[in-house]
Tab-separated table of C-alpha atoms in Angstrom:
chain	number	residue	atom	x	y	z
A	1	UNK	CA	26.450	65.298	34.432
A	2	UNK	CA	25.206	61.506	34.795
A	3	UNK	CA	26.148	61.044	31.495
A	4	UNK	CA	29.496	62.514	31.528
A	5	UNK	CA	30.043	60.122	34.212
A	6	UNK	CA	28.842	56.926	32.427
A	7	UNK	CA	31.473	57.917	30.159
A	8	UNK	CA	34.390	58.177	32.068
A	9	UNK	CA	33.509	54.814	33.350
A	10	UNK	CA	32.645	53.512	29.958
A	11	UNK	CA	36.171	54.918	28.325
A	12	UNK	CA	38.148	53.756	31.501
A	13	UNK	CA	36.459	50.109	31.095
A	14	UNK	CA	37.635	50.013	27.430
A	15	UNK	CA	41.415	51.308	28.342
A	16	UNK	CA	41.278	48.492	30.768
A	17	UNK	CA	40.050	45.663	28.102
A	18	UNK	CA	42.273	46.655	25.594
A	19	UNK	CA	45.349	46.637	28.120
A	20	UNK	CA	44.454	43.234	29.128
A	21	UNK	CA	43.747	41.828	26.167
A	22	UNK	CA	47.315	42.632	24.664
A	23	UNK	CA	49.384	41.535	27.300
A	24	UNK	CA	52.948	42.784	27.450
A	25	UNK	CA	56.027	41.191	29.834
A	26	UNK	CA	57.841	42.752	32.059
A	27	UNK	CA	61.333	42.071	30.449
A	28	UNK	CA	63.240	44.535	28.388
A	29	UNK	CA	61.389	45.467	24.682
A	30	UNK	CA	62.967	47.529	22.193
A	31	UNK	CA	59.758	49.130	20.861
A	32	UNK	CA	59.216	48.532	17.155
A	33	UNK	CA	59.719	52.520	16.078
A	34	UNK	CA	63.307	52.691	17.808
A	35	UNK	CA	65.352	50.304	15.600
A	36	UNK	CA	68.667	52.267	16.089
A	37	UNK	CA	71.071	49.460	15.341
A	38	UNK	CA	68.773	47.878	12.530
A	39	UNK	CA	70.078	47.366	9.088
A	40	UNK	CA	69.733	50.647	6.997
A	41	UNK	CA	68.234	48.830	3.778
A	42	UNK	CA	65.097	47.461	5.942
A	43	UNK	CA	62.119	48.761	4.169
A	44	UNK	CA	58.543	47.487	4.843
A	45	UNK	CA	57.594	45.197	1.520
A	46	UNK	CA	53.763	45.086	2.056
A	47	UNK	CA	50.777	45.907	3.659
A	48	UNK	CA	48.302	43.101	2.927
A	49	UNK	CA	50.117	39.606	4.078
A	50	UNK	CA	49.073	36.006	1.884
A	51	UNK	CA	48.266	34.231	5.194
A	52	UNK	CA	45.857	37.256	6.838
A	53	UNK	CA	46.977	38.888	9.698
A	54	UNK	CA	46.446	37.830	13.783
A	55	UNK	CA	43.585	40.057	15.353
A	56	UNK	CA	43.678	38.475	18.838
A	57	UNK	CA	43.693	35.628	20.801
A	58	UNK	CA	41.372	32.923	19.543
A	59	UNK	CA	41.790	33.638	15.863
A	60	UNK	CA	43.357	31.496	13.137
A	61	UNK	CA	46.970	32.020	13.421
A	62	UNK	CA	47.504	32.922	9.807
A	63	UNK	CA	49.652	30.015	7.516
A	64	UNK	CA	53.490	31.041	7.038
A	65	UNK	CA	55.777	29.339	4.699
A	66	UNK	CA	59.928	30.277	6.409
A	67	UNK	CA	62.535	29.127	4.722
A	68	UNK	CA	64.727	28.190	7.968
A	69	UNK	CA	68.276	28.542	8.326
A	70	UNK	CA	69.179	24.822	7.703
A	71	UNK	CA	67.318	25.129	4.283
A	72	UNK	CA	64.810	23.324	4.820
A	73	UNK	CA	61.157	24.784	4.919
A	74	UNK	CA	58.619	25.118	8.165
A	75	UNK	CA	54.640	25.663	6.832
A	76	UNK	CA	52.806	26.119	9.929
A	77	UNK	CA	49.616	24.380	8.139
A	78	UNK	CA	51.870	21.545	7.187
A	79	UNK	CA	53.128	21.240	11.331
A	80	UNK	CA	49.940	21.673	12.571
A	81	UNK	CA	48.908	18.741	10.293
A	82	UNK	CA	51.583	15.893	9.920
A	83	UNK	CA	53.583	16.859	13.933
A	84	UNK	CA	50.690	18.233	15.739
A	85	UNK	CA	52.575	19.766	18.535
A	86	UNK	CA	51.616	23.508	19.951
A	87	UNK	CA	54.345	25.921	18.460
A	88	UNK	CA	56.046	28.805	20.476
A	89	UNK	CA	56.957	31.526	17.901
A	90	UNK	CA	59.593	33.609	19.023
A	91	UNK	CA	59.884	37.034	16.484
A	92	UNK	CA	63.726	38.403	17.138
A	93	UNK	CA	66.409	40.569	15.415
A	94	UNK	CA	70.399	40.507	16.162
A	95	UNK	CA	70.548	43.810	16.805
A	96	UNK	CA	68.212	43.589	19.938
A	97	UNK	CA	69.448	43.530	23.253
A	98	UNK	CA	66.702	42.290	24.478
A	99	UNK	CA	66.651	39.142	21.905
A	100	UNK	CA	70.043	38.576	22.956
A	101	UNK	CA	69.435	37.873	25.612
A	102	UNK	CA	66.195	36.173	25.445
A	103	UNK	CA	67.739	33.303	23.341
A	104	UNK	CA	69.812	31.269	25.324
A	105	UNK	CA	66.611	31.106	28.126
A	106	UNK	CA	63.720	29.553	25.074
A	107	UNK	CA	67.215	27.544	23.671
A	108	UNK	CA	66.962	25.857	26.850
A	109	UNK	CA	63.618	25.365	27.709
A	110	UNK	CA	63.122	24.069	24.210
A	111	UNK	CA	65.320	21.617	24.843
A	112	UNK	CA	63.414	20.406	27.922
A	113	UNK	CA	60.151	20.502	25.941
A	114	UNK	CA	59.470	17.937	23.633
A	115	UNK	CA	55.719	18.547	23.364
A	116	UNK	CA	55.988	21.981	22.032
A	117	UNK	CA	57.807	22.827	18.877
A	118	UNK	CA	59.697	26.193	18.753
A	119	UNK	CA	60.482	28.642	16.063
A	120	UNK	CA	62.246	31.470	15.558
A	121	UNK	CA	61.883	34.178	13.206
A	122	UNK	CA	64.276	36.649	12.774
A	123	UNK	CA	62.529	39.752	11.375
A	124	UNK	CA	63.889	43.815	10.707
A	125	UNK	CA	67.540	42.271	10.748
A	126	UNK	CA	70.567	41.586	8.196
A	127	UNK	CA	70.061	37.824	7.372
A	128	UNK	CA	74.105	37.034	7.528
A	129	UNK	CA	73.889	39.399	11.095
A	130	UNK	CA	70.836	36.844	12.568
A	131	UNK	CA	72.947	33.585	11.560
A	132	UNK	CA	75.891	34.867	12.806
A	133	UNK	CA	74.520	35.608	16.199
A	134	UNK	CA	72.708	31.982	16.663
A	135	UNK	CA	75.806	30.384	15.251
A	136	UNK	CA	77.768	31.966	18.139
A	137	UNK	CA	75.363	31.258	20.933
A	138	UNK	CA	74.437	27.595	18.934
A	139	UNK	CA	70.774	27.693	19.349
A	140	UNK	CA	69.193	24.430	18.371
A	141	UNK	CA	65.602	25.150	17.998
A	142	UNK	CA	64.768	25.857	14.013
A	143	UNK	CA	65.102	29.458	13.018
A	144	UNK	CA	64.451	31.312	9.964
A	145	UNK	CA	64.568	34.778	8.086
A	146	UNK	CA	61.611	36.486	7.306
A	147	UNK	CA	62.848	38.061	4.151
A	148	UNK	CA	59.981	39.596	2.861
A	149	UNK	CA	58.489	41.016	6.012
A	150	UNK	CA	54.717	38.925	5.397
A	151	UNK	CA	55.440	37.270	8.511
A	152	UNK	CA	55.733	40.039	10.829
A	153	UNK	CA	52.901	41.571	8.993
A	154	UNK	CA	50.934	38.947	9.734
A	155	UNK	CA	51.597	38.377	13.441
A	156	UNK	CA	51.833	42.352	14.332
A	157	UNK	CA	53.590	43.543	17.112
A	158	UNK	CA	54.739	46.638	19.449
A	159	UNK	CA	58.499	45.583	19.779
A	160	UNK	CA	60.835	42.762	19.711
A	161	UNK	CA	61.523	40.213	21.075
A	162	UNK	CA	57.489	38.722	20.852
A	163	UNK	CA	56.448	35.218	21.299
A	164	UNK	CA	53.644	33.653	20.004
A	165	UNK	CA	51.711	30.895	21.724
A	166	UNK	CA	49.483	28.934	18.935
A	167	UNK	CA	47.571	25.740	19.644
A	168	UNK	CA	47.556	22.511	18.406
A	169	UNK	CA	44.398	23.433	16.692
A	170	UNK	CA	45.763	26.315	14.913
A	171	UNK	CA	44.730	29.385	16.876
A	172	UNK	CA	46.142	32.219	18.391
A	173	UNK	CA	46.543	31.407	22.306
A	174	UNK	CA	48.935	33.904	23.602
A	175	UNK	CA	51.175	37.175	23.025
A	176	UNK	CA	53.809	37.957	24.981
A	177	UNK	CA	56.032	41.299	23.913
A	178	UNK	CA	59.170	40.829	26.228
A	179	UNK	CA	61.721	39.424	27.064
A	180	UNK	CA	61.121	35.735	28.887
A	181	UNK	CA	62.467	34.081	31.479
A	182	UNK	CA	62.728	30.139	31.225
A	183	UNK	CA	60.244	30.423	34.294
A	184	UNK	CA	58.044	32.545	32.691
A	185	UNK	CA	58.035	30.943	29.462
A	186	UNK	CA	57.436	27.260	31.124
A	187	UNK	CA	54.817	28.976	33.048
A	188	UNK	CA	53.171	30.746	29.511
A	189	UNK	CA	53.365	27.134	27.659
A	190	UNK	CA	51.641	25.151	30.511
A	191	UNK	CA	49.131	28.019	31.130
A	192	UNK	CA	48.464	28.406	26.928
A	193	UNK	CA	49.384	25.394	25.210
A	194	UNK	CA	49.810	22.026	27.408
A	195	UNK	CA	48.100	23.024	31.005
């Protein structure tokens, strides 16, 4: 009977760690099975991404190579090397609600912060669809298309929209699977990245 009760304890302990150590927001997600309004031709290109793939906070965040939307092209070795600056990775589609309206709040704190660089990667979408959308808001921060799906492979998730919090020093600092506030999103960089 003792040891049935180590047990529970044991298995509730591990529930517990593995809760906390994948933290989710308490904004809107669209979980990443229920892609109702998603493009029909999305199909999942690979299993086994160039860069490696994110197993938790402290780890390398893996390189990525985006072609962004201005055509110009973001390495995330090649930041982390010449600008230096923590980056905020925001993962996205059109077609989520909860991206929606998620956008205009990081547009706007990423124009307040100047010591962070922000990204955002539009993934599971209809590349014309994503620039339409941040061509009618106007966001400002780069964005880009991850056409081939290694990105999103790479930095897994549960549901959109998910931000990624990587240091200076290349590693993984934070997950958030949500939708932010500018408030919590100021709070997540100082806490993460700058504090």
């Amino acid at each position: 009977m003792l040891g049935l009760v180590i047990a529970a304890v044991l298995a509730l302990l591990a529930v517990g760690w593995i809760a906390r150590s994948a933290p989710v927001g308490d904004g809107p997600v669209v979980p990443a099975g229920a892609i109702a309004d998603a493009p029909p031709q999305l199909t999942v290109v690979g299993t086994d991404p160039p860069g490696g793939v994110v197993e938790g906070v402290g780890d390398p965040a893996p390189d990525l190579i985006l072609e962004l939307f201005d055509g110009s092209i973001f390495s995330l070795a090649g930041h982390l090397i010449d600008d230096g600056r923590p980056v905020v990775m925001n993962f996205w589609a059109s077609w989520c609600v909860p991206c929606r309206e998620e956008m205009p709040a990081i547009d706007a704190v990423a124009g307040r912060r100047s010591d962070v660089f922000f990204l955002g990667v539009a993934v599971l979408d209809d590349e014309e669809a994503a620039r339409s959308f941040t061509e009618e808001i106007g966001v400002s921060f780069p964005l880009g298309f991850d056409a081939g799906g290694d990105i999103a492979l790479a930095y897994p998730s549960l549901g959109l929209p998910t931000t990624w919090f990587i240091t200076a020093h290349g590693t993984i600092a934070h997950r958030w699977i949500g939708q932010l506030s500018q408030e919590q999103l100021e709070e997540l960089i100082d806490a993460h990245l700058t504090g």
